[in-house]
Amino acid sequence: MPARILNGAAIRDQIYSELAGEVASLRANGIRPGLAAVLVGDNPASKIYVSSKIAATEKLDLASFHITPSATISTGDLLAIVEDLNRRDEVDGILVQLPLPAQIDSKKILEAVDPAKDVDGFHPLNVGRLVAGRPNLVACTPLGVMEILRRSEIPIEGANVAVLGRSDIVGKPMAILLMHANATVTVCHSKTRNLPETVRRADIVVAAMGRPAMLTPDFIRPGATVIDVGINRITDPAQAESLFAHFPERLAAFRAKGSAVVGDVHPDVTTVAGALTPVPGGVGPLTIAMLMSNTVRAARLRRGSRISAAARS
C-alpha cells in the first residue's frame, strides 16, 4: 500500500481556524498582534518567503510591518533597525529573514532581537528555555513538525526517531522537542556510521539535511512515518528522469517547467513508508502557520496583563 500522505495545507488551515478565534479575542480587548519582517537586499527566494509570511498575516488580520534595507547595510545600521522594532509596542514579533549579506554579523543581529519578540525562536534565551523544558517561543519548522505528528495521530511517546541533520534551526530543536515528548531520539549527520542501518530502526524519520532525494527506500523501515523538511530545486533533466521514473505526472510537470521542487526524501519512499509528508505541501505550510502562532502567542504574553486589567474593570 502507498504511504498515507500527511497534508500540511489541511493542518495549517485547522491551525489558522483556531488562531482566528484567538486573534478575535485579542482584538476585542484592543490588541492587534503585529509582525515585523526585515528583508535585507533582493534575494529572490527570500522575497518569496517574506511575501508568503506577509500574506499569512493578512489572512489572519494581523498587523504587518515590512522593512527592506539595502543589501549594503552595515551591521550597526541593521542593529539600529532591530532596536527600534524592539521598542515599538505595536510590534509583537520580529522576523529577520535569513540569509543576511556577507558583511552582516548574523549572530549579533539575531541575538539583538528582544527574546519576547523572537518569533523565529533563534535567540539563545529561547533556545535555553527549550532545552530546560520551559519553552516560550520555539523555532517554527520543528514546532510545525510536532503539529503534523500530533494532529495526524502518529504515536510519539516511546517511538524510536531518527533526525537527519543537526542545524540550530531544525535538527537540534527538533530532537529536543521529540525528547520532551518522550521519544527516543538519534540525531544523524554527515559523520554518522552505517547511516541506512541506523535510520531503518526508526519508527519516525525527520529528514532535514538539505540534500535532494538522499533518503531512498532502503533507509526506511516498512510502515515508518517520514517527515520531509527538505526544499530543493532541481533543474537537471537526467536527475528528474531518475527521481520521477515512477511518477509520470511529476516528470511531465518538470519537462513543462524546466525545474521541480523536491525534498530530502526520494519519491519512491512512498512505496515503503506508512505515512509521508509531501514536498511541496507538507512541512512548508506548517512553518508559516507556526510563525503566525508564535506572533499571536508573543502578543498574548507581552500584552496579556492589559486583558486582565480590562476584565477586572
XYZ file of C-alpha atoms in Angstrom:
313
model
C 0.000 0.000 0.000
C 1.317 3.513 -0.785
C 2.055 5.774 2.165
C -0.636 7.906 3.754
C 0.064 11.480 2.676
C 0.160 13.921 5.603
C -1.387 17.059 4.120
C 0.355 20.088 5.628
C -2.007 22.562 3.991
C -5.051 20.952 5.632
C -3.356 21.004 9.054
C -2.335 24.630 8.509
C -5.975 25.529 7.845
C -7.009 23.862 11.129
C -4.438 25.947 12.992
C -5.497 29.155 11.225
C -9.098 28.486 12.202
C -8.051 28.168 15.848
C -5.825 31.253 15.660
C -8.639 33.329 14.140
C -10.667 32.894 17.331
C -7.690 33.868 19.480
C -6.968 36.928 17.327
C -10.615 37.996 17.577
C -10.441 37.723 21.366
C -7.309 39.876 21.473
C -8.825 42.427 19.094
C -11.898 42.652 21.334
C -9.518 43.795 24.070
C -7.845 46.396 21.885
C -4.819 44.273 20.946
C -3.871 43.579 17.327
C -0.855 41.250 17.134
C 1.829 42.644 14.856
C 4.703 41.026 12.948
C 7.667 42.961 11.544
C 9.595 41.326 8.698
C 13.075 42.631 7.918
C 14.231 41.696 4.407
C 17.743 42.869 3.567
C 18.551 43.142 -0.137
C 16.946 41.496 -3.166
C 17.429 37.743 -2.679
C 14.623 36.267 -4.856
C 13.981 33.244 -2.619
C 13.888 35.442 0.493
C 11.408 37.773 -1.218
C 9.094 34.836 -1.892
C 9.354 33.600 1.701
C 8.646 37.025 3.183
C 5.745 37.625 0.786
C 4.127 34.359 1.869
C 4.537 35.331 5.526
C 3.006 38.759 4.949
C 0.103 37.126 3.092
C -0.495 34.923 6.147
C -0.665 37.968 8.444
C -3.273 39.492 6.140
C -5.304 36.276 6.161
C -5.415 36.338 9.967
C -5.861 40.126 10.200
C -2.575 40.661 11.999
C -0.694 43.932 11.657
C 2.378 43.604 9.455
C 5.410 45.834 9.063
C 7.773 45.285 6.131
C 11.273 46.772 6.434
C 13.565 46.481 3.388
C 17.080 47.837 3.998
C 19.640 47.928 1.192
C 21.893 44.907 0.654
C 24.852 47.161 1.507
C 23.630 47.993 5.030
C 26.149 47.622 7.842
C 25.746 45.502 10.954
C 25.499 48.670 13.052
C 22.715 50.179 10.959
C 20.781 46.907 10.931
C 21.164 46.688 14.711
C 19.595 50.144 14.950
C 16.573 48.927 12.967
C 16.179 45.883 15.228
C 16.497 48.013 18.357
C 13.797 50.373 17.059
C 11.466 47.404 16.464
C 12.233 46.149 19.978
C 10.943 49.463 21.355
C 7.758 49.615 19.282
C 4.832 48.337 21.339
C 2.674 47.552 18.299
C 5.328 45.074 17.105
C 4.937 41.712 18.870
C 7.127 39.606 16.600
C 10.352 40.374 14.730
C 11.460 38.229 11.810
C 14.894 38.861 10.291
C 14.903 36.899 7.047
C 17.989 34.747 6.525
C 20.463 34.563 4.880
C 21.847 38.039 5.510
C 24.550 39.571 3.252
C 28.132 38.523 3.949
C 29.142 41.822 5.595
C 26.464 41.397 8.308
C 27.214 39.645 11.609
C 24.128 37.436 11.572
C 24.568 36.122 15.106
C 24.856 39.619 16.514
C 21.647 40.629 14.716
C 19.641 37.607 15.868
C 20.842 37.998 19.441
C 19.795 41.661 19.398
C 16.124 40.745 18.879
C 14.098 41.062 22.097
C 13.557 37.425 23.229
C 9.903 38.282 23.904
C 9.547 39.191 20.195
C 11.777 36.414 18.812
C 9.064 34.590 16.867
C 11.676 32.562 14.960
C 12.835 31.049 18.270
C 16.524 31.642 17.468
C 17.579 33.768 20.463
C 19.894 31.936 22.908
C 17.473 32.665 25.768
C 14.602 30.956 23.937
C 16.843 28.056 22.923
C 17.903 27.658 26.533
C 14.293 27.670 27.747
C 13.519 24.936 25.226
C 16.431 22.805 26.440
C 15.300 23.306 30.050
C 11.775 22.138 29.218
C 10.302 25.612 29.736
C 9.698 26.698 26.132
C 8.393 30.133 25.310
C 8.927 30.840 21.594
C 10.212 27.818 19.653
C 11.692 27.517 16.143
C 8.812 27.348 13.680
C 9.747 24.372 11.494
C 10.303 21.868 14.354
C 7.158 23.167 16.047
C 5.261 22.592 12.799
C 6.571 19.025 12.552
C 5.241 18.320 16.049
C 1.831 19.628 14.984
C 1.836 17.345 11.939
C 2.658 14.305 14.074
C 0.129 15.060 16.790
C -2.741 16.078 14.530
C -2.115 13.056 12.293
C -2.229 10.819 15.402
C 1.282 9.472 14.876
C 2.409 7.987 18.240
C 5.453 9.867 19.576
C 5.798 8.631 23.146
C 8.160 5.643 23.223
C 8.845 5.857 19.478
C 12.331 5.495 18.029
C 13.022 8.643 15.994
C 15.891 9.423 13.627
C 16.513 13.120 12.990
C 18.776 13.603 9.972
C 20.516 16.945 10.316
C 21.833 18.880 13.319
C 21.281 22.520 12.370
C 20.411 25.103 15.013
C 17.248 25.971 13.083
C 15.768 22.479 12.589
C 17.759 19.446 13.709
C 18.717 20.412 17.262
C 15.387 21.929 18.372
C 13.560 19.072 16.622
C 15.457 16.500 18.673
C 14.757 18.379 21.906
C 11.018 18.699 21.219
C 10.811 14.977 20.469
C 12.709 14.095 23.639
C 10.336 16.254 25.669
C 7.512 14.249 24.072
C 9.166 11.049 25.411
C 10.564 9.753 22.128
C 13.945 8.014 21.926
C 15.923 10.193 19.519
C 19.009 9.534 17.395
C 20.497 12.608 15.698
C 22.237 11.626 12.456
C 24.687 13.729 10.447
C 27.474 13.531 7.868
C 29.760 11.604 10.239
C 27.184 9.004 11.311
C 28.411 5.466 10.615
C 26.120 2.937 8.938
C 23.534 5.626 8.276
C 20.978 3.466 6.411
C 21.061 0.832 9.144
C 20.632 3.474 11.861
C 17.693 5.137 10.100
C 15.982 1.794 9.361
C 15.498 1.232 13.102
C 13.320 4.336 13.390
C 9.543 4.458 13.702
C 9.666 8.144 12.705
C 12.241 9.724 10.404
C 12.704 13.509 10.139
C 14.860 14.394 7.117
C 16.490 17.839 7.266
C 19.851 17.533 5.515
C 19.325 19.818 2.512
C 20.325 17.108 0.029
C 17.775 16.341 -2.687
C 16.245 12.857 -2.554
C 19.086 11.481 -0.432
C 16.791 9.272 1.640
C 15.946 6.283 -0.575
C 13.598 3.368 0.233
C 16.431 1.228 1.624
C 16.754 3.722 4.527
C 13.149 3.249 5.651
C 11.600 0.539 7.804
C 8.304 -0.584 6.208
C 5.450 1.337 7.788
C 7.588 4.118 9.283
C 6.431 7.742 9.299
C 8.688 10.003 7.221
C 8.708 13.792 7.665
C 10.489 15.546 4.796
C 11.761 19.011 5.795
C 13.908 19.496 2.673
C 13.158 22.030 -0.047
C 15.471 21.639 -3.049
C 15.050 22.915 -6.601
C 16.323 20.606 -9.358
C 16.895 21.596 -12.987
C 18.905 18.656 -14.374
C 16.739 16.584 -16.777
C 18.742 13.413 -16.077
C 18.190 13.824 -12.333
C 14.482 14.394 -12.889
C 14.239 11.293 -15.111
C 15.788 9.240 -12.307
C 13.738 10.694 -9.439
C 10.389 10.666 -11.231
C 10.763 7.363 -13.100
C 7.631 6.037 -11.344
C 5.812 9.382 -11.287
C 4.985 10.322 -14.885
C 2.848 13.322 -13.897
C 5.706 14.894 -11.937
C 8.125 14.194 -14.779
C 5.752 15.828 -17.255
C 5.455 18.864 -14.973
C 9.258 19.086 -14.769
C 9.592 18.965 -18.555
C 6.993 21.699 -18.953
C 8.575 23.999 -16.369
C 12.243 23.046 -16.579
C 12.528 22.664 -12.816
C 10.888 20.987 -9.840
C 10.928 21.263 -6.056
C 11.838 18.056 -4.249
C 12.557 17.175 -0.649
C 15.361 15.278 1.029
C 13.321 12.086 0.610
C 13.265 10.153 -2.679
C 9.753 9.973 -4.187
C 9.944 6.140 -4.223
C 9.849 6.127 -0.397
C 6.060 6.365 -0.738
C 6.085 2.628 -1.562
C 7.700 1.749 1.790
C 6.619 4.340 4.361
C 3.403 4.138 6.313
C 2.945 7.928 6.255
C 4.823 10.684 4.439
C 4.794 14.479 4.131
C 4.895 15.663 0.501
C 7.175 18.355 -0.907
C 5.743 20.841 -1.579
C 2.643 20.895 0.632
C 3.908 19.134 3.745
C 6.100 20.858 6.336
C 6.306 24.193 4.487
C 2.757 25.406 5.233
C 3.227 24.486 8.902
C 6.394 26.577 9.219
C 4.434 29.708 8.299
C 1.464 28.641 10.446
C 3.715 28.339 13.491
C 5.237 31.755 12.773
C 1.702 33.147 12.971
C 1.043 31.130 16.122
C 4.241 32.444 17.721
C 3.261 36.024 16.851
C -0.144 35.631 18.495
C 1.478 33.937 21.490
C 4.022 36.755 21.812
C 1.217 39.331 21.756
C -0.687 37.458 24.449
C 2.382 37.066 26.668
C 3.619 40.637 26.168
C 0.292 42.424 26.447
C -1.875 39.938 28.302
C -1.797 41.992 31.520
C -3.944 44.557 29.733
C -6.570 41.920 29.049
C -6.606 41.003 32.738
C -6.885 44.660 33.713
C -9.747 45.188 31.260
C -11.545 42.141 32.631
C -11.270 43.498 36.191
C -12.531 46.969 35.280
